[in-house]
Amino acid sequence: MSSLHKSRIADFQDVLKEPSIVLEKLRELSFSGIPCEGGLRCLCWKILLNYLPLERDSWDSILAKQRGLYSQFLREMIIQPGIAKANMGVSREDVTFEDHPLNPNPDSRWNTYFKDNEVLLQIDKDVRRLCPDISFFQRATEYPCLLILDPQNEFETLRKRVEQTTLKSQTVARNRSGVTNMSSPHKNNAPSALNEYEVLPNGCEAHWEVVERILFIYAKLNPGIAYVQGMNEIVGPLYYTFATDPNSEWKEHAEADTFFCFTNLMAEIRDNFIKSLDDSQCGITYKMEKVYSTLKEKDVELYLKLQEQSIKPQFFAFRWLTLLLSQEFLLPDVIRIWDSLFADGNRFDFLLLVCCAMLILIREQLLKGDFTVNMRLLQDYPISDVCKILQKAKELQDSK
């Protein structure tokens, strides 16, 4: 470890040991990258995302309260519905004229359960392929959720719920003429997502299952937006960072801490995921156009070239902005970019500048390329040096 790096760690420790943390100092340090040693990044992200307050004395009580609240969410939204479903399937008196599996009433427990399954299946499909370039999310977590995996009770896990739902839909399929086709669940001609990864022993669960639970609870608590594809790419780096915290005491609560940090982050970017707001001033279309208006201001020649080739920002900037660049770079680089994003007081204005910097840094290639070449460049960004990109974005910010 270099003396410069040791000095940066000491600077962070000095700021974080104050009884009342000075946010501007923390932001200034974090903008240039947060060391991962000693759990510094995990702690800084929790503060920068407004999960932990600036007063250190209140941390323990707030963490205990929020983690207890998350346990309550698990009981109410995963454990209890599973118990209720089991009862509804066994106890005939629960299947009444008013509430039965075919009841179209939106307040029906069955109807709610089936609608939740639709959301859960989409979440499951997405989290199983999270960060395929690393094996982390397929590995077993050191801290499985004992509340759900209680050996004294056979509570229904989300994975079991997905398996049962998928099995039913595969076993009984209705063809176009209305004839029911009964196929054997043991004859699987195509590989299923459920079989992609090795099944872990009882009492264990993979990291992707934890992420699945976080997203399902979020969808239940936020029915107005529920789950939109891509949210998995936002929660993934957050969870990875907290679940690899060297502080085992905090690492054990990575699930709950990730949930609340993700919720706070989504409160700032959720408009990007709401289609009805796309064309409003807070929607994603406005932000994509802002990337081009900033580019026009900073590099009019490049702007005119992209306009001439009819390369719209929707073709590439939609993904860049909505997913906070999580699909454009490897996970360690994404985490480094997020250090700067979370540290900036106007963090998503800075994201626009990062996107603009990405265009300017490949301007020579874009000016020479035709439509096909340039689309390939923008959809598979060629520069991996994120520090160079962030430095350019900072220059653009300072030149305003």
Coordinates of C-alpha atoms in Angstrom, one line a residue:
M1 CA 0.0 0.0 0.0
S2 CA 1.5 3.4 -1.0
S3 CA 2.0 6.2 1.4
L4 CA -0.5 8.3 -0.6
H5 CA -3.2 5.6 -0.2
K6 CA -2.4 5.3 3.5
S7 CA -2.8 9.1 3.8
R8 CA -6.2 9.0 2.0
I9 CA -7.4 6.3 4.4
A10 CA -6.3 8.5 7.4
D11 CA -8.1 11.5 5.9
F12 CA -11.4 9.5 5.7
Q13 CA -10.9 8.1 9.2
D14 CA -10.4 11.7 10.6
V15 CA -13.6 12.9 8.9
L16 CA -15.7 9.9 10.0
K17 CA -14.6 9.8 13.6
E18 CA -16.0 13.3 14.3
P19 CA -19.1 13.3 16.5
S20 CA -20.9 15.3 13.8
I21 CA -19.6 14.5 10.3
V22 CA -19.0 17.5 8.0
L23 CA -20.8 16.4 4.9
E24 CA -18.9 18.7 2.5
K25 CA -15.6 17.3 3.7
L26 CA -16.9 13.8 3.2
R27 CA -18.2 14.6 -0.2
E28 CA -14.9 16.2 -1.3
L29 CA -12.9 13.2 -0.2
S30 CA -15.3 10.6 -1.6
F31 CA -15.5 12.3 -5.0
S32 CA -12.0 11.2 -5.8
G33 CA -12.7 7.6 -4.8
I34 CA -13.4 5.9 -1.5
P35 CA -10.9 3.3 -0.2
C36 CA -12.5 -0.1 0.4
E37 CA -10.2 -0.9 3.4
G38 CA -11.8 -1.0 6.8
G39 CA -15.3 -0.8 5.4
L40 CA -14.8 2.9 4.5
R41 CA -16.8 2.7 1.3
C42 CA -19.7 0.9 2.9
L43 CA -19.9 3.5 5.7
C44 CA -19.5 6.5 3.3
W45 CA -22.2 5.2 0.9
K46 CA -24.6 4.8 3.8
I47 CA -24.1 8.4 4.8
L48 CA -24.1 9.8 1.3
L49 CA -27.3 8.0 0.5
N50 CA -29.0 9.4 3.6
Y51 CA -29.3 6.1 5.4
L52 CA -27.1 7.1 8.3
P53 CA -27.3 10.7 9.7
L54 CA -24.3 12.9 10.3
E55 CA -24.5 12.5 14.1
R56 CA -22.5 9.3 15.0
D57 CA -24.3 8.9 18.4
S58 CA -27.6 8.0 16.6
W59 CA -26.2 5.3 14.3
D60 CA -26.7 2.3 16.6
S61 CA -30.3 3.2 17.4
I62 CA -31.2 4.0 13.8
L63 CA -29.6 0.8 12.4
A64 CA -31.4 -1.3 15.0
K65 CA -34.7 0.3 14.2
Q66 CA -34.3 0.0 10.4
R67 CA -33.1 -3.6 10.5
G68 CA -36.0 -4.5 12.8
L69 CA -38.4 -2.9 10.4
Y70 CA -36.9 -4.9 7.5
S71 CA -37.5 -8.1 9.5
Q72 CA -41.1 -7.1 9.9
F73 CA -41.4 -6.6 6.2
L74 CA -40.1 -10.1 5.7
R75 CA -42.7 -11.5 8.0
E76 CA -45.6 -9.6 6.5
M77 CA -44.7 -9.9 2.8
I78 CA -42.9 -13.3 2.5
I79 CA -43.5 -15.5 5.5
Q80 CA -47.2 -14.7 6.2
P81 CA -48.4 -14.9 2.6
G82 CA -46.7 -18.3 2.3
I83 CA -48.4 -19.6 5.4
A84 CA -51.8 -18.1 4.2
K85 CA -51.4 -19.8 0.9
A86 CA -50.7 -23.2 2.5
N87 CA -53.8 -22.7 4.7
M88 CA -55.9 -21.8 1.7
G89 CA -54.8 -24.9 -0.1
V90 CA -55.5 -27.3 2.8
S91 CA -58.3 -25.7 4.8
R92 CA -61.4 -25.9 2.7
E93 CA -63.3 -23.4 4.8
D94 CA -60.8 -20.7 3.5
V95 CA -62.0 -21.3 -0.1
T96 CA -65.4 -19.6 0.2
F97 CA -67.9 -18.1 -2.3
E98 CA -66.3 -14.7 -1.6
D99 CA -62.7 -15.7 -1.9
H100 CA -61.5 -18.5 -4.1
P101 CA -58.7 -19.0 -6.7
L102 CA -60.8 -17.7 -9.6
N103 CA -62.1 -14.7 -7.7
P104 CA -61.6 -11.5 -9.9
N105 CA -62.0 -9.2 -6.9
P106 CA -58.8 -7.2 -6.6
D107 CA -59.0 -7.4 -2.8
S108 CA -59.0 -11.2 -2.9
R109 CA -56.0 -12.8 -1.1
W110 CA -55.7 -15.2 -4.0
N111 CA -55.7 -12.5 -6.6
T112 CA -53.0 -10.6 -4.7
Y113 CA -50.9 -13.7 -4.4
F114 CA -51.2 -14.5 -8.2
K115 CA -50.3 -10.8 -9.1
D116 CA -47.3 -10.9 -6.8
N117 CA -46.2 -14.1 -8.6
E118 CA -46.1 -12.2 -11.9
V119 CA -43.8 -9.6 -10.5
L120 CA -41.7 -12.2 -8.7
L121 CA -41.2 -14.2 -11.9
Q122 CA -39.8 -11.2 -13.7
I123 CA -37.5 -10.3 -10.8
D124 CA -36.3 -14.0 -10.6
K125 CA -35.5 -14.0 -14.3
D126 CA -33.4 -10.8 -14.0
V127 CA -31.5 -11.5 -10.7
R128 CA -30.4 -15.0 -11.8
R129 CA -28.3 -13.4 -14.6
L130 CA -27.0 -10.5 -12.5
C131 CA -23.3 -9.6 -13.2
P132 CA -22.6 -12.7 -15.2
D133 CA -18.9 -11.8 -15.5
I134 CA -18.3 -12.7 -11.8
S135 CA -19.5 -15.7 -9.8
F136 CA -20.3 -13.7 -6.6
F137 CA -24.1 -13.7 -7.0
Q138 CA -24.3 -17.4 -7.6
R139 CA -22.2 -18.2 -4.5
A140 CA -23.7 -18.9 -1.0
T141 CA -24.0 -16.0 1.4
E142 CA -22.3 -16.4 4.7
Y143 CA -25.4 -14.9 6.4
P144 CA -28.6 -16.6 5.0
C145 CA -31.9 -15.2 6.3
L146 CA -32.5 -17.3 9.4
L147 CA -35.9 -15.8 9.8
I148 CA -37.1 -17.5 6.6
L149 CA -34.8 -20.5 6.6
D150 CA -35.8 -21.5 10.1
P151 CA -35.2 -25.2 10.4
Q152 CA -38.1 -25.4 12.9
N153 CA -40.5 -24.1 10.3
E154 CA -40.8 -24.9 6.6
F155 CA -41.6 -21.4 5.5
E156 CA -42.0 -20.9 1.7
T157 CA -38.9 -19.1 0.3
L158 CA -39.2 -17.0 -2.9
R159 CA -37.2 -19.6 -4.8
K160 CA -39.6 -22.3 -3.8
R161 CA -42.5 -20.1 -4.8
V162 CA -41.0 -19.4 -8.2
E163 CA -40.3 -23.1 -8.7
Q164 CA -43.8 -24.1 -7.9
T165 CA -45.3 -21.4 -10.1
T166 CA -43.0 -22.2 -13.0
L167 CA -43.7 -26.0 -12.6
K168 CA -47.5 -25.4 -12.8
S169 CA -47.2 -23.2 -15.9
Q170 CA -45.0 -25.8 -17.6
T171 CA -47.0 -28.8 -16.6
V172 CA -50.4 -27.5 -17.7
A173 CA -50.4 -25.5 -20.9
R174 CA -53.5 -24.7 -23.0
N175 CA -53.0 -24.7 -26.7
R176 CA -54.9 -22.5 -29.2
S177 CA -57.8 -24.8 -29.7
G178 CA -58.4 -25.0 -26.0
V179 CA -57.2 -28.5 -25.5
T180 CA -55.2 -28.9 -22.3
N181 CA -51.7 -30.4 -23.0
M182 CA -50.3 -32.3 -20.0
S183 CA -46.5 -32.5 -20.3
S184 CA -44.2 -34.3 -17.9
P185 CA -42.2 -31.9 -15.8
H186 CA -39.3 -34.4 -15.9
K187 CA -38.9 -34.0 -19.6
N188 CA -37.3 -30.7 -20.1
N189 CA -36.2 -30.2 -23.7
A190 CA -34.9 -26.6 -23.2
P191 CA -32.6 -25.5 -20.4
S192 CA -34.5 -23.6 -17.8
A193 CA -33.3 -20.6 -15.9
L194 CA -34.2 -22.6 -12.7
N195 CA -31.5 -25.1 -13.6
E196 CA -28.8 -22.8 -14.6
Y197 CA -27.1 -22.8 -11.2
E198 CA -26.2 -25.6 -8.8
V199 CA -28.8 -26.0 -6.1
L200 CA -27.4 -25.1 -2.7
P201 CA -28.0 -27.4 0.4
N202 CA -30.9 -26.8 2.7
G203 CA -30.3 -23.8 5.0
C204 CA -28.1 -22.0 2.4
E205 CA -29.0 -19.4 -0.1
A206 CA -27.2 -17.6 -2.9
H207 CA -26.5 -13.9 -3.0
W208 CA -28.9 -13.5 -6.0
E209 CA -31.7 -14.8 -3.8
V210 CA -31.0 -12.1 -1.3
V211 CA -31.2 -9.5 -4.1
E212 CA -34.5 -11.1 -5.3
R213 CA -36.0 -10.6 -1.8
I214 CA -34.9 -7.0 -1.6
L215 CA -36.6 -6.2 -5.0
F216 CA -39.7 -8.2 -4.1
I217 CA -40.1 -6.3 -0.8
Y218 CA -39.5 -3.0 -2.7
A219 CA -42.2 -3.9 -5.3
K220 CA -44.7 -4.7 -2.6
L221 CA -44.1 -1.5 -0.7
N222 CA -44.1 0.7 -3.9
P223 CA -47.1 -0.6 -5.9
G224 CA -47.1 2.6 -8.0
I225 CA -43.9 1.5 -9.7
A226 CA -43.5 -2.1 -8.4
Y227 CA -40.6 -3.7 -10.3
V228 CA -39.2 -2.5 -13.6
Q229 CA -36.5 -4.4 -15.5
G230 CA -33.2 -2.7 -14.8
M231 CA -33.7 -2.2 -11.1
N232 CA -31.7 -5.3 -10.5
E233 CA -28.7 -3.6 -12.1
I234 CA -29.1 -0.7 -9.6
V235 CA -29.4 -2.9 -6.5
G236 CA -26.6 -5.3 -7.5
P237 CA -23.6 -3.0 -6.9
L238 CA -25.1 -1.7 -3.7
Y239 CA -25.6 -5.2 -2.3
Y240 CA -22.2 -6.4 -3.5
T241 CA -20.5 -3.5 -1.7
F242 CA -22.3 -4.1 1.6
A243 CA -22.0 -7.9 1.4
T244 CA -18.3 -7.7 1.0
D245 CA -17.8 -5.3 3.9
P246 CA -14.8 -6.5 5.9
N247 CA -16.7 -5.5 9.1
S248 CA -18.6 -8.8 9.8
E249 CA -21.0 -7.1 12.2
W250 CA -22.3 -4.8 9.3
K251 CA -21.8 -7.5 6.7
E252 CA -24.4 -9.7 8.5
H253 CA -27.0 -7.0 7.9
A254 CA -26.1 -6.3 4.2
E255 CA -29.6 -7.2 3.1
A256 CA -31.5 -4.7 5.3
D257 CA -28.9 -2.0 4.7
T258 CA -29.0 -2.5 1.0
F259 CA -32.8 -2.4 1.0
F260 CA -33.0 1.1 2.6
C261 CA -30.1 2.5 0.6
F262 CA -31.7 1.2 -2.6
T263 CA -35.0 2.7 -1.5
N264 CA -33.4 6.1 -0.9
L265 CA -31.5 6.0 -4.3
M266 CA -34.7 5.0 -6.1
A267 CA -36.5 8.0 -4.5
E268 CA -34.1 10.1 -6.6
I269 CA -34.1 8.2 -9.9
R270 CA -37.5 6.4 -9.9
D271 CA -38.9 8.9 -12.5
N272 CA -36.5 7.3 -15.0
F273 CA -38.5 4.0 -14.6
I274 CA -42.0 5.5 -14.9
K275 CA -43.0 5.5 -18.6
S276 CA -45.8 8.0 -18.2
L277 CA -43.2 10.6 -17.1
D278 CA -40.8 10.0 -20.0
D279 CA -41.6 13.3 -21.7
S280 CA -41.9 15.4 -18.6
Q281 CA -39.2 17.7 -17.2
C282 CA -38.3 15.0 -14.6
G283 CA -38.5 12.1 -17.1
I284 CA -35.8 10.2 -18.9
T285 CA -36.4 11.9 -22.3
Y286 CA -35.6 15.3 -20.9
K287 CA -32.4 14.0 -19.4
M288 CA -31.3 12.4 -22.6
E289 CA -31.8 15.6 -24.5
K290 CA -29.9 17.4 -21.8
V291 CA -26.9 15.2 -22.6
Y292 CA -27.0 16.4 -26.2
S293 CA -27.6 20.1 -25.3
T294 CA -24.5 19.9 -23.0
L295 CA -22.5 18.3 -25.8
K296 CA -23.6 21.0 -28.2
E297 CA -22.3 23.6 -25.7
K298 CA -19.0 21.8 -25.1
D299 CA -18.2 20.3 -28.5
V300 CA -20.5 21.6 -31.3
E301 CA -18.6 19.7 -34.1
L302 CA -19.2 16.3 -32.5
Y303 CA -22.9 17.3 -31.7
L304 CA -23.5 18.2 -35.4
K305 CA -21.9 14.9 -36.5
L306 CA -24.2 12.8 -34.4
Q307 CA -27.2 14.9 -35.5
E308 CA -26.2 14.5 -39.2
Q309 CA -26.1 10.7 -38.8
S310 CA -29.5 10.8 -36.9
I311 CA -27.9 9.1 -33.9
K312 CA -30.4 9.9 -31.2
P313 CA -29.6 9.9 -27.5
Q314 CA -32.3 7.3 -27.0
F315 CA -30.1 4.8 -28.9
F316 CA -27.5 4.7 -26.1
A317 CA -28.0 7.3 -23.4
F318 CA -31.3 5.7 -22.2
R319 CA -29.3 2.8 -20.8
W320 CA -26.4 4.9 -19.6
L321 CA -28.7 7.2 -17.5
T322 CA -31.4 4.8 -16.3
L323 CA -28.9 2.2 -15.1
L324 CA -26.3 4.7 -13.8
L325 CA -23.7 3.2 -16.2
S326 CA -23.8 -0.1 -14.5
Q327 CA -24.0 -2.0 -17.8
E328 CA -21.1 -0.1 -19.5
F329 CA -18.3 -1.1 -17.2
L330 CA -17.1 -3.9 -15.1
L331 CA -18.4 -4.0 -11.5
P332 CA -15.3 -2.5 -9.8
D333 CA -15.4 0.4 -12.2
V334 CA -19.1 0.9 -11.7
I335 CA -18.5 1.1 -8.0
R336 CA -15.7 3.7 -8.5
I337 CA -18.1 5.8 -10.7
W338 CA -20.7 5.6 -8.0
D339 CA -18.3 7.0 -5.4
S340 CA -18.2 10.2 -7.4
L341 CA -22.0 10.2 -8.2
F342 CA -23.0 9.7 -4.6
A343 CA -20.5 12.3 -3.5
D344 CA -21.7 15.1 -5.8
G345 CA -24.3 17.3 -4.3
N346 CA -26.1 17.4 -7.7
R347 CA -25.2 13.8 -8.4
F348 CA -27.4 13.3 -11.4
D349 CA -26.5 16.5 -13.0
F350 CA -22.9 15.2 -12.7
L351 CA -24.1 11.9 -14.4
L352 CA -25.1 13.9 -17.4
L353 CA -21.6 15.4 -17.5
V354 CA -20.1 11.9 -17.2
C355 CA -22.1 10.8 -20.3
C356 CA -21.0 13.9 -22.1
A357 CA -17.4 13.2 -21.2
M358 CA -17.7 9.7 -22.5
L359 CA -18.8 11.1 -25.9
I360 CA -16.0 13.7 -26.0
L361 CA -13.3 11.2 -25.1
I362 CA -14.1 9.1 -28.3
R363 CA -14.8 12.2 -30.5
E364 CA -12.0 11.4 -33.0
Q365 CA -13.5 7.9 -33.6
L366 CA -17.0 9.2 -33.8
L367 CA -16.1 12.0 -36.3
K368 CA -14.4 9.4 -38.6
G369 CA -17.0 6.7 -38.2
D370 CA -20.2 6.1 -40.2
F371 CA -23.6 5.3 -38.5
T372 CA -22.9 1.6 -38.0
V373 CA -19.5 2.1 -36.6
N374 CA -20.6 4.8 -34.3
M375 CA -23.6 2.9 -33.0
R376 CA -21.3 0.0 -32.2
L377 CA -18.9 2.4 -30.3
L378 CA -21.8 3.9 -28.3
Q379 CA -23.4 0.6 -27.4
D380 CA -20.2 -1.1 -26.5
Y381 CA -18.2 1.7 -25.0
P382 CA -14.4 1.3 -25.8
I383 CA -12.7 3.1 -22.9
S384 CA -12.3 1.3 -19.6
D385 CA -10.3 3.9 -17.8
V386 CA -13.1 5.3 -15.6
C387 CA -10.8 7.7 -13.8
K388 CA -10.1 9.4 -17.1
I389 CA -13.8 9.7 -17.8
L390 CA -14.5 11.1 -14.3
Q391 CA -11.6 13.6 -14.7
K392 CA -13.0 14.8 -18.0
A393 CA -16.5 15.2 -16.5
K394 CA -15.0 17.2 -13.6
E395 CA -13.3 19.5 -16.1
L396 CA -16.7 20.0 -17.9
Q397 CA -18.3 20.8 -14.6
D398 CA -15.6 23.3 -13.6
S399 CA -15.8 25.0 -17.0
K400 CA -19.4 26.0 -16.6

